[in-house]
Coordinates of C-alpha atoms and ligand atoms in Angstrom, one line a residue:
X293 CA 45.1 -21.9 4.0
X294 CA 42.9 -20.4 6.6
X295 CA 39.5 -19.7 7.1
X296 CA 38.2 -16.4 7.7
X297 CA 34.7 -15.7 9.1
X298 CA 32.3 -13.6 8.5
X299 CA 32.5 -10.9 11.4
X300 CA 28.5 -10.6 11.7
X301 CA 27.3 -14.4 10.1
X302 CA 28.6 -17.6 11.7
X303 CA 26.7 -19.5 9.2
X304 CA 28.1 -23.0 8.3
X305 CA 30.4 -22.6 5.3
X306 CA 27.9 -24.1 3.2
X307 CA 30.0 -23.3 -0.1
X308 CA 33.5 -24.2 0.4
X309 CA 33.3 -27.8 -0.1
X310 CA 32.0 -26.6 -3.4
X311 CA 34.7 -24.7 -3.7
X312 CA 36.3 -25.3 -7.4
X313 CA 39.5 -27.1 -7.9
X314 CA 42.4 -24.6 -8.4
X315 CA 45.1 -25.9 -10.5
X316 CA 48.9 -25.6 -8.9
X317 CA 49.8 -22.8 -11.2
X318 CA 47.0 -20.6 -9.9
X319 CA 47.0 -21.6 -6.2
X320 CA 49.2 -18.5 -5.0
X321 CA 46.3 -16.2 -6.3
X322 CA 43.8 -17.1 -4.8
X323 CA 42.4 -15.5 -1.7
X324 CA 41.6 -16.8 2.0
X325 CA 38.1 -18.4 2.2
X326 CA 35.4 -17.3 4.1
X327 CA 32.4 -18.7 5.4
X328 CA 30.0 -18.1 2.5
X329 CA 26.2 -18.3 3.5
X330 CA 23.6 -19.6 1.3
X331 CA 20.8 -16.5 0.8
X332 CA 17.5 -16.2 -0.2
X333 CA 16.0 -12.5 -0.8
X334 CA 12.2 -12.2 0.0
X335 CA 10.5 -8.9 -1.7
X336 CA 7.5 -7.3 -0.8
X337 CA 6.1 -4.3 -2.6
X338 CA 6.7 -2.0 -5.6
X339 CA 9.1 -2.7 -9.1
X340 CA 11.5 -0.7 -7.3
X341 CA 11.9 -2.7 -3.9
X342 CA 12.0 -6.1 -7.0
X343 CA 14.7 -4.5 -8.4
X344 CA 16.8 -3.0 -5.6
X345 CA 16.5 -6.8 -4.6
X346 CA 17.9 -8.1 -8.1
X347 CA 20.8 -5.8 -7.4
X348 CA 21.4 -7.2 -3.8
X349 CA 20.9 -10.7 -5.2
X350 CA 23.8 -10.0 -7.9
X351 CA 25.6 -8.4 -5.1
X352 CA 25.8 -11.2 -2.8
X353 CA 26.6 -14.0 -5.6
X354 CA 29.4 -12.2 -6.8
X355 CA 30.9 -12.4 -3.5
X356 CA 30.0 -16.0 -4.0
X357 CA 27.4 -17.1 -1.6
X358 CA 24.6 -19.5 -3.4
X359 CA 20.8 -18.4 -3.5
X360 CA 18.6 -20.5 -2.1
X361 CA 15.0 -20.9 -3.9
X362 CA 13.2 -20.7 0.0
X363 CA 13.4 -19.2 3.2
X364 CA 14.0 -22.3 5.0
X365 CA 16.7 -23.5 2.9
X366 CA 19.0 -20.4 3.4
X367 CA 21.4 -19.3 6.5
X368 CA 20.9 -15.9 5.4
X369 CA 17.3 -14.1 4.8
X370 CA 17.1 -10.9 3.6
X371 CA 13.9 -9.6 3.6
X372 CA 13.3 -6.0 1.2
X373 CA 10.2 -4.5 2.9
X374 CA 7.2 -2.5 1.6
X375 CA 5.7 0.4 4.4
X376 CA 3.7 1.9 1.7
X377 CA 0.4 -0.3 3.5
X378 CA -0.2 -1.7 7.1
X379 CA -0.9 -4.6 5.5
X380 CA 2.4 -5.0 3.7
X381 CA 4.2 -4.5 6.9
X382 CA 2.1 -6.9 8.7
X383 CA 3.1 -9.8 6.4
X384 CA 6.3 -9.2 7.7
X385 CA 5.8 -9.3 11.1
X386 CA 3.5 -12.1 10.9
X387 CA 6.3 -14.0 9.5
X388 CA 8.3 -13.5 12.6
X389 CA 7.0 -16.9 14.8
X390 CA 8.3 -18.6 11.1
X391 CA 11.5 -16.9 11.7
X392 CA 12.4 -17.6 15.2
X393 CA 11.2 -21.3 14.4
X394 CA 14.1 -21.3 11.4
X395 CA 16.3 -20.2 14.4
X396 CA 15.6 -22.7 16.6
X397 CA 16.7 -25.4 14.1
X398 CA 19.6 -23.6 12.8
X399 CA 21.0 -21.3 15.2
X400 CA 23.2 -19.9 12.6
X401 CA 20.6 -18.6 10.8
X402 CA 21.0 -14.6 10.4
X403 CA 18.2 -12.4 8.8
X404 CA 18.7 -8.7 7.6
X405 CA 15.7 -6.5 6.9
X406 CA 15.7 -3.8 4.3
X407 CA 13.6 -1.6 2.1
X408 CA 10.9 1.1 3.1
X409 CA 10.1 -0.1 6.9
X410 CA 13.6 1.0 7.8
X411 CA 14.5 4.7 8.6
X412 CA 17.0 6.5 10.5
X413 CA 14.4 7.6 13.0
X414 CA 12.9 4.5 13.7
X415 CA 15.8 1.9 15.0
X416 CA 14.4 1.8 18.8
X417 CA 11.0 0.2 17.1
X418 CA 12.6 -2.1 14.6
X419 CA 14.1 -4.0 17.0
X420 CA 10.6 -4.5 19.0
X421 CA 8.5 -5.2 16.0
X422 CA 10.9 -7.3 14.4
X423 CA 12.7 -9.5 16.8
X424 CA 14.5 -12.0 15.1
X425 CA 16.2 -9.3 12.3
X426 CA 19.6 -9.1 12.8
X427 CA 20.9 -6.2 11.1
X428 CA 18.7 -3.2 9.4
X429 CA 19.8 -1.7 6.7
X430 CA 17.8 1.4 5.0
X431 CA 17.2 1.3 1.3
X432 CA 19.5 3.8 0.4
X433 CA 22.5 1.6 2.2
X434 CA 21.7 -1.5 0.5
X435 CA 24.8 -0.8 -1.7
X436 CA 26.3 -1.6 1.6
X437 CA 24.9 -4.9 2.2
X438 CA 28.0 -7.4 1.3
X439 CA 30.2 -5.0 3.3
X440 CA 28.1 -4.8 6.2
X441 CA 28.1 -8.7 6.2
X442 CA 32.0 -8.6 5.9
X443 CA 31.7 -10.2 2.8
X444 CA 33.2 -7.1 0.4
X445 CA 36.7 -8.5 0.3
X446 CA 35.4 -12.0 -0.3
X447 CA 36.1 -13.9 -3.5
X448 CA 35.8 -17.2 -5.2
X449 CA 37.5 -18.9 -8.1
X450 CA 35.6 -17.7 -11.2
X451 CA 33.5 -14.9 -10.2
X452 CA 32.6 -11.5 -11.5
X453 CA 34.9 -8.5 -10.5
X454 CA 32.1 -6.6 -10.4
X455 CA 28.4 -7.1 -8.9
X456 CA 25.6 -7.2 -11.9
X457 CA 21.9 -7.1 -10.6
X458 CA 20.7 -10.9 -10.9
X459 CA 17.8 -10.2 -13.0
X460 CA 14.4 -12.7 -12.5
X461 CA 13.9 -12.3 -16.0
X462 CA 15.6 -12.7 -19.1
X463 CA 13.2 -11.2 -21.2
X464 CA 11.9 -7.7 -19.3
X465 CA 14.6 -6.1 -17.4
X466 CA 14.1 -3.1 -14.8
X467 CA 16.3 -0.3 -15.2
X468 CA 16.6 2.4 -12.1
X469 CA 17.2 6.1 -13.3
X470 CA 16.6 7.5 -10.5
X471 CA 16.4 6.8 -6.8
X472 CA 14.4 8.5 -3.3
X473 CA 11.7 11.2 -3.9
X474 CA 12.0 14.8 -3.2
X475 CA 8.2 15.3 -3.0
X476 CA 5.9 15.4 -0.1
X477 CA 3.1 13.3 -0.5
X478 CA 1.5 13.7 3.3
X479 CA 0.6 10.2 3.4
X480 CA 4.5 8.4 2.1
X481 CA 6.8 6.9 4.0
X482 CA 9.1 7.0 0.7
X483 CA 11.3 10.0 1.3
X484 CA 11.7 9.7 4.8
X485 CA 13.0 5.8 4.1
X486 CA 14.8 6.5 0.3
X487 CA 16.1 10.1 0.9
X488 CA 16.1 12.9 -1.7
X489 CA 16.7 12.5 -5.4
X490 CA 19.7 11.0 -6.5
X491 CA 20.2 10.5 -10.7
X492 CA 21.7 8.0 -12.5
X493 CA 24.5 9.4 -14.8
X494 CA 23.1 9.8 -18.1
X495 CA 25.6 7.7 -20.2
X496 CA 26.1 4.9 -17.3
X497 CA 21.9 4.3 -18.0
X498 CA 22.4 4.0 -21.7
X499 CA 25.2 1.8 -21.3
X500 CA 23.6 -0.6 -19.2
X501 CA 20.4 -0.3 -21.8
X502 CA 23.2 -1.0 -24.5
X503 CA 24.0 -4.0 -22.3
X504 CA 20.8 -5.4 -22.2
X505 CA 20.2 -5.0 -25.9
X506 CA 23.2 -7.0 -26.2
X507 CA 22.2 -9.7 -23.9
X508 CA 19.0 -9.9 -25.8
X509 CA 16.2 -8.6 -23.2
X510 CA 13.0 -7.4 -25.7
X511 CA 11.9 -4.9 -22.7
X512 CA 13.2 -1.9 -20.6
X513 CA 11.3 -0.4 -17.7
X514 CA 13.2 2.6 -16.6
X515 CA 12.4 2.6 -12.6
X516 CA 12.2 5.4 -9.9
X517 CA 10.0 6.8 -7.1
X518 CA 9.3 9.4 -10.3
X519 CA 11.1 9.0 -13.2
X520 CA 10.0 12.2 -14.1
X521 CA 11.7 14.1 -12.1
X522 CA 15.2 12.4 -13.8
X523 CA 18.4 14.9 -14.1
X524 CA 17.1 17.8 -12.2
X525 CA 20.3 16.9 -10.1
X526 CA 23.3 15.8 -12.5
X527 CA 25.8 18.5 -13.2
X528 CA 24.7 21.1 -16.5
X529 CA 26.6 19.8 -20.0
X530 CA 27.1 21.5 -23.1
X531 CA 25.3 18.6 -24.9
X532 CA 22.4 19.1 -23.0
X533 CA 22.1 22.6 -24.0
X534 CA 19.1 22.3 -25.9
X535 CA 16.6 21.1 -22.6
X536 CA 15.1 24.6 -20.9
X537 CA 13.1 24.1 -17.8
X538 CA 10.3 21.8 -18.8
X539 CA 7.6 21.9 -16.7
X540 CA 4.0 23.3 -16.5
X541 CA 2.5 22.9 -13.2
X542 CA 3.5 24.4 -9.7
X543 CA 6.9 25.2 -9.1
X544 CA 9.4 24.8 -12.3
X545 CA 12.7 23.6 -11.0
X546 CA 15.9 24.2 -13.6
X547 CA 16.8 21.9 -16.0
X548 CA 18.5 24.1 -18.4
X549 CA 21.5 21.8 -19.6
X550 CA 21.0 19.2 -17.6
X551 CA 19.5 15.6 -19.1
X552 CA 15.7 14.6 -18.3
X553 CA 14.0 11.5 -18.6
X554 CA 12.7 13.0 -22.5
X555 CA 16.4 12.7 -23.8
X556 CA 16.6 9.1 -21.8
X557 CA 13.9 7.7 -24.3
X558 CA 15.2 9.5 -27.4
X559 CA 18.6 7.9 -26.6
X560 CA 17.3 4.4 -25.8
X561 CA 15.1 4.6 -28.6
X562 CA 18.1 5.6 -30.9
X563 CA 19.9 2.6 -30.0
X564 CA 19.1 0.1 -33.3
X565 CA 20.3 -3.1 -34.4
X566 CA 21.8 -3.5 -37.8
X567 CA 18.5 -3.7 -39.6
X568 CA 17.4 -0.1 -37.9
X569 CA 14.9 -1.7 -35.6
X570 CA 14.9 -0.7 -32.0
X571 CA 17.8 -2.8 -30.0
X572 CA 15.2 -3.1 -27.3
X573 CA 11.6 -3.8 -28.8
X574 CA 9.6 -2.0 -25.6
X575 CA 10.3 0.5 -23.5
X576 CA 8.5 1.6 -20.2
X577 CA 8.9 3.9 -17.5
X578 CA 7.1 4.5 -13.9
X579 CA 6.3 5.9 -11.9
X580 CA 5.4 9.2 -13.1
X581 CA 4.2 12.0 -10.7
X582 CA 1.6 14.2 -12.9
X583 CA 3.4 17.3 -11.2
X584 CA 6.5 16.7 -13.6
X585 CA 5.0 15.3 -16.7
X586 CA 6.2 17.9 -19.7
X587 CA 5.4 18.4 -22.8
X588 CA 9.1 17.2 -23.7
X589 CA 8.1 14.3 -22.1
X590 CA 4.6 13.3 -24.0
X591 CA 6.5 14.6 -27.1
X592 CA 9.3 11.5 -26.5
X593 CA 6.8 9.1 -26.2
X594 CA 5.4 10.0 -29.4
X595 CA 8.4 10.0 -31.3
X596 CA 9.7 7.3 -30.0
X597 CA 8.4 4.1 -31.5
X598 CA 10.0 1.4 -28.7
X599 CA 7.9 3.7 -25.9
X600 CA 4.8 2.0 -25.4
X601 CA 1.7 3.3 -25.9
X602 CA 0.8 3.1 -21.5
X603 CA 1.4 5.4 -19.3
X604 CA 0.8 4.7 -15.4
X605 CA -0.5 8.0 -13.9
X606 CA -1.4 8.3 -10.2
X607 CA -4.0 10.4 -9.1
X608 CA -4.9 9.5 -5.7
X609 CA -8.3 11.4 -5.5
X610 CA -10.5 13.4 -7.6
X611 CA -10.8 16.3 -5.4
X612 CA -8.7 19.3 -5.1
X613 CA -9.0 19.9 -1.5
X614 CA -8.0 15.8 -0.7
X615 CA -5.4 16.5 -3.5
X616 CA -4.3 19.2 -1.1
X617 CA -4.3 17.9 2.3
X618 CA -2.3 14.8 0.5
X619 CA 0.9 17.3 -0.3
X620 CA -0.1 16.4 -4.1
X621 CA 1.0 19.6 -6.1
X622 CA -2.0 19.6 -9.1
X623 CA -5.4 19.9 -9.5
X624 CA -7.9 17.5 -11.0
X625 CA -8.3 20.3 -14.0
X626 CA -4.6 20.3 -14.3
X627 CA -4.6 16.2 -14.6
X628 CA -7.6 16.5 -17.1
X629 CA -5.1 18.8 -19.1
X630 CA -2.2 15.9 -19.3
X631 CA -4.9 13.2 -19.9
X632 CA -5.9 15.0 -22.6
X633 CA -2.7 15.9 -24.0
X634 CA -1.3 12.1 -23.7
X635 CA -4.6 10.9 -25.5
X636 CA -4.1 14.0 -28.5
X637 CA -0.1 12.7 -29.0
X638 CA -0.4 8.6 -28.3
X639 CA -3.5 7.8 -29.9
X640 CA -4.4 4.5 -28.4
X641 CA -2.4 4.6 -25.1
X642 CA -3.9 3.4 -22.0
X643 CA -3.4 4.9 -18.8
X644 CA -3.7 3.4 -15.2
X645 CA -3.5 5.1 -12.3
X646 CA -3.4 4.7 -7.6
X647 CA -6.2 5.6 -5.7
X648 CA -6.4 6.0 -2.2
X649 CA -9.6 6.2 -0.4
X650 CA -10.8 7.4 2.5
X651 CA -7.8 9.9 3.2
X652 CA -8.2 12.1 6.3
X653 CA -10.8 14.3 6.0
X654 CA -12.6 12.9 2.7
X655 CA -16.1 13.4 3.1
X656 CA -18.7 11.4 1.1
X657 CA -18.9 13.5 -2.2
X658 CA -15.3 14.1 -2.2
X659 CA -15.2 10.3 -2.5
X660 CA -18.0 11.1 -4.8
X661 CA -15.4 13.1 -7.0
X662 CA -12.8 10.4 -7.3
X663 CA -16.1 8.1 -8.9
X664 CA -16.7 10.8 -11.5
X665 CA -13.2 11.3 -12.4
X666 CA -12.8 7.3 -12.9
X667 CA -16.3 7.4 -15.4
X668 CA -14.6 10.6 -17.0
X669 CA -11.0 9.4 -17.5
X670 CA -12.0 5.8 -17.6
X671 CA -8.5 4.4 -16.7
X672 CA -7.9 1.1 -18.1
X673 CA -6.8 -0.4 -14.4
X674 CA -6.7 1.6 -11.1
X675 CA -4.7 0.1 -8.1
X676 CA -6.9 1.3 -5.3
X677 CA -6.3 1.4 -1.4
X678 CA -7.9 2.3 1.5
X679 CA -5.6 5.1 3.3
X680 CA -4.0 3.7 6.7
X681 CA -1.9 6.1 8.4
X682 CA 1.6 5.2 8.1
X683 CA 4.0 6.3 11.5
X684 CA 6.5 9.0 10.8
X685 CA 4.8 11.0 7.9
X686 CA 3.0 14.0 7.8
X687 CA -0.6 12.5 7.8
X688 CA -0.3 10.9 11.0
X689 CA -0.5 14.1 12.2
X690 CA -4.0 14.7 10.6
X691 CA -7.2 13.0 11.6
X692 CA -7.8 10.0 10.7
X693 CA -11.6 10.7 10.5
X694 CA -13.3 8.0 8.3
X695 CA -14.7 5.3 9.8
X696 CA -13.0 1.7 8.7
X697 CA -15.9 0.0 7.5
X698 CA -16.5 3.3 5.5
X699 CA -13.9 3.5 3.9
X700 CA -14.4 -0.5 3.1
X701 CA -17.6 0.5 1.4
X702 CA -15.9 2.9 -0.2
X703 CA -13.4 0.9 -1.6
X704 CA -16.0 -1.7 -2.4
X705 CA -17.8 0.8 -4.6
X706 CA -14.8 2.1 -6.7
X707 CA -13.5 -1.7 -7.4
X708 CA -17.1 -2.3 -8.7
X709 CA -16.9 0.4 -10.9
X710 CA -13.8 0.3 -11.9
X711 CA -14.6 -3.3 -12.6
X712 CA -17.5 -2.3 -15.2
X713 CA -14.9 0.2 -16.8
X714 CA -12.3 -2.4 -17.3
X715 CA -14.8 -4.9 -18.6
X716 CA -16.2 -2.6 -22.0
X717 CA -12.5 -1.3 -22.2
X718 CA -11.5 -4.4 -22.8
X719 CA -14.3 -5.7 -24.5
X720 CA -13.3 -3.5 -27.4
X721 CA -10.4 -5.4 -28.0
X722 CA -11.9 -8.5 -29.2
X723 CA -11.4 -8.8 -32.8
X724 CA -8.3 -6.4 -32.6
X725 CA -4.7 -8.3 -33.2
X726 CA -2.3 -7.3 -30.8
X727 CA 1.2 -7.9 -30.5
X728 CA 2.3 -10.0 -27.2
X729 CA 5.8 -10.6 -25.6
X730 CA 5.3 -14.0 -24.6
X731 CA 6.8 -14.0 -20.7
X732 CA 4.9 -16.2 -18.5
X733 CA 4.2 -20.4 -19.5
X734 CA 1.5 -21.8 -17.8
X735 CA 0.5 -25.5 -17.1
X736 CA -1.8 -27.2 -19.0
X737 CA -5.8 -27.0 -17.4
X738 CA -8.9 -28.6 -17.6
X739 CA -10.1 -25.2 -17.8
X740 CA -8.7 -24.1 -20.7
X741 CA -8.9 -27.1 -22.5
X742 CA -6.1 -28.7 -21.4
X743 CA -3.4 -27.5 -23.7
X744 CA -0.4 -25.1 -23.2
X745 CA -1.1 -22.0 -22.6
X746 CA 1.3 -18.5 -22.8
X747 CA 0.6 -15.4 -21.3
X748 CA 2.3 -12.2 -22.4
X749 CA 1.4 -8.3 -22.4
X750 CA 0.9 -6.3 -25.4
X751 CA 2.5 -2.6 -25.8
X752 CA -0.8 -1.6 -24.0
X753 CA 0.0 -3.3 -21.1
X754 CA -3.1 -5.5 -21.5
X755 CA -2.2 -9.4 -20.0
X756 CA -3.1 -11.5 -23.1
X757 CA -3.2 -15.6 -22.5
X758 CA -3.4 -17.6 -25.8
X759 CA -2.6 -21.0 -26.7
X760 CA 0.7 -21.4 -27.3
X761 CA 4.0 -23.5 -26.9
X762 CA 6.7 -22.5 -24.1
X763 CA 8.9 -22.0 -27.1
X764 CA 7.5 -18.6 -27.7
X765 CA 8.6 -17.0 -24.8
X766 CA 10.7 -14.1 -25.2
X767 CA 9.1 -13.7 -28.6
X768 CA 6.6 -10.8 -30.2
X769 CA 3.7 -12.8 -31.1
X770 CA 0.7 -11.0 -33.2
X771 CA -2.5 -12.3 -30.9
X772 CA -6.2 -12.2 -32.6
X773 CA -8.5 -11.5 -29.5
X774 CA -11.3 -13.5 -29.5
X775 CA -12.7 -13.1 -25.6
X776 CA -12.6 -10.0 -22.8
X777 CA -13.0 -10.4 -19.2
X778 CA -12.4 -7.4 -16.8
X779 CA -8.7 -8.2 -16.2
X780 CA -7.2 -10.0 -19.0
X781 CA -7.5 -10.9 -23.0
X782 CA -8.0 -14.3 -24.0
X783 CA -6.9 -14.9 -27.9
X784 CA -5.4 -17.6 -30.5
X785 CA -2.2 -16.8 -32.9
X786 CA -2.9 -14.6 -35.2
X787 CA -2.7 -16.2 -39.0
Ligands
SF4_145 FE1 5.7 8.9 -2.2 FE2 4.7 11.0 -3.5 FE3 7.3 10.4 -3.7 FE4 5.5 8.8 -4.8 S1 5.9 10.9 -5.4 S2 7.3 8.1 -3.6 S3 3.8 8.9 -3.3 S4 6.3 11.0 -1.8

């Protein structure tokens, strides 16, 4: 039999001498071999990039190349970029010396570069600020990645037919709805990278949620660049009839008999095992973009009891004119309007939210805004950045105005609120049970006491560490609260 390889890798065929044993009667079906490099996928950034590299991950074992658990064990690297920050994108090209060093000891070594940092417009810079990458692929041809490799037609004894994302987690599984973003945030790199809006078939999303029901996952995160946005773009049904256009703010786009995210959660939610509990315990969904957040929407999360009571929200600023010059679509009364609404349906639910700081043109009390809407709203967490300019979108085109140190102070002085927020949010918790899916085990401390602890989140999305045995992971665990710091809960099992 001979051996075919790969037209771009000339790794070492690492996996053929683990090729299994194919009995006589079977040998005429089976294909040429191929020089199968062992991977390892490196992800930087957002759930979505983590996902998108599940899927790749699934991709490249079912055309039967072995994952490696490090960079310098593998003969094939992909890394899944993030160009959301600078600073994510100079992680990446600080790993480059690391990279060319790999080389130097294995020549065969081949490393492909995906994820937000790659765009059609942008090849001629690639190259220069990432040397030793091989082959760029943009996010939305990552579908492409075994066949761009030459792997597509490759097979070995026992796999899947078809590729299944290799999920990190066999408790909390992502879910994409949709992907790329048809908004214009001045300051995102997303829809340039992603492309426009592209929706999941309704009934292949509640399949695969049936799926992983099945295979016994407790929670569903339903992923996109905004989720709420879902359907605008699938073809009208008669089934669908009953969804009219569904949104409040700016401009209403039609989603007269088309699905939206709303019926997604009904249907998910409908899904029950035999005893008429939810199939799958939790379910999530982000990001949302305030812009698209309809009443349909708040009403599914109230009727439906697996949605859990958290909803991450980015503002980005509490000033209308900054809302403005970022291409963001509402205005801070219009946000106040949804808070309030989400607080009147989900009693309880907890809301997080981005902020950037220092965004072209912000002035002191327009940062001064953004302070007073974090004391008014007071968001249980708030993922805050100081703006850089990102090449290729609209900002860069705007003045870049506030000093760095400034907007260092500036950041400074949020976190330190926010901090103080967090802490008597949380504070109010102690005493409360919760209940906690049990996903993370952590070796025993000094510091705690030096027994095993468990860390889980509850529907609030609260992290929640307790002491417990690594046998409860995967399970719902009722948590008595008995200590608050400004990140996390500390508790004991409830009796
Ligand atoms: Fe970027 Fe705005 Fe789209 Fe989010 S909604 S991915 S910030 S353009």
């Amino acid at each position: 039999m001979a051996t075919r390889m790969l037209p771009v890798f000339d790794a070492r065929p690492a996996t053929i001498a683990a090729r299994p044993q194919v009995s006589d009667e079977l040998a005429e079906f089976t294909t040429d071999e191929v020089a199968l490099p062992s991977f390892h996928v490196w992800t930087l950034g957002c759930q979505m990039n983590h996902s998108d590299s599940e899927e790749m991950a699934g991709a490249l074992l079912a055309a039967g190349c072995a994952q490696t658990p490090s960079l310098e064990s593998a003969e094939l690297i992909v890394i899944n970029s993030c160009a959301i920050r600078e600073a994510a994108e100079q992680k990446v090209i600080g790993r480059m010396g690391h990279l060319a060093r790999l080389r130097a000891a294995n020549p065969a070594l081949r490393v492909v570069l995906t994820g937000c940092s790659v765009r059609s417009d942008n090849t001629h810079v690639l190259h220069k600020r990432y040397p030793q990458v091989d082959l760029f692929l943009r996010p939305d041809e990552e579908p492409e990645l075994t066949a761009r490799l030459g792997l597509a037609g490759a097979t070995s004894v026992g796999r899947m037919a078809a590729p299944a994302a290799q999920r990190n987690s066999a408790i909390s599984a992502w879910l994409p709805i949709i992907y790329g973003c048809d908004k214009t945030c001045t300051y995102c790199i997303v829809p340039f990278s992603r492309g426009p809006e592209r929706s999941r078939p309704f009934d292949e999303v509640i399949n695969e949620a049936r799926s992983l029901a099945a295979a016994g996952y407790r929670e569903v995160t339903l992923l996109g660049q905004n989720v709420n946005s879902y359907g605008h773009d699938l073809p009208v049904e008669d089934r669908f009839g009953h969804i009219r256009r569904a949104r409040d703010m700016g401009r209403n786009i039609d989603l007269d008999g088309r699905p939206d995210i709303a019926e997604l959660l009904g249907a998910i939610d409908s899904l029950r095992t035999a005893d008429v509990a939810p199939a799958i315990s939790r379910v999530r969904f982000v990001t949302s973009h305030p812009w698209d957040l309809s009443d349909r929407l708040i009403g599914a999360m109230a009727e439906s009891s697996s949605v859990c009571e958290h909803l991450h929200l980015p503002v980005q600023s509490g000033n209308d004119a900054v809302l403005r010059r970022m291409g963001r679509q509402y205005t801070i009364d219009a946000y106040l309007g949804l808070v309030e609404k989400l607080r009147a349906a989900v009693p309880g639910i907890s809301l997080t939210t981005d902020v950037i700081v220092g965004f072209c043109g912000e002035t002191d009390s327009q940062f001064e805004n953004t302070l007073a809407l974090l004391r008014e709203v007071r968001f249980e967490t708030v993922f805050a950045a100081a703006f850089s300019v990102r090449p290729g979108t609209p900002a860069a085109r705007l003045d870049d105005d506030v000093p760095r140190a400034e907007k260092k102070r500036r950041l400074q002085a949020l976190l330190g609120i926010q901090e103080g927020i967090g802490r008597e949010i949380n504070d109010a918790w102690v005493g409360r049970t919760t209940e906690v899916l049990v996903d993370q085990v952590r070796p025993p401390s000094s510091h705690d006491g030096g027994g095993p602890r468990v860390a889980g989140r509850n529907r609030n999305n609260k992290l929640v560490h307790f002491d417990g045995s690594p046998e409860l992971l995967g399970r719902l665990v009722d948590v008595r609260i008995e200590r608050a710091g400004p990140y996390a809960l500390v508790g004991s099992v409830a009796r």
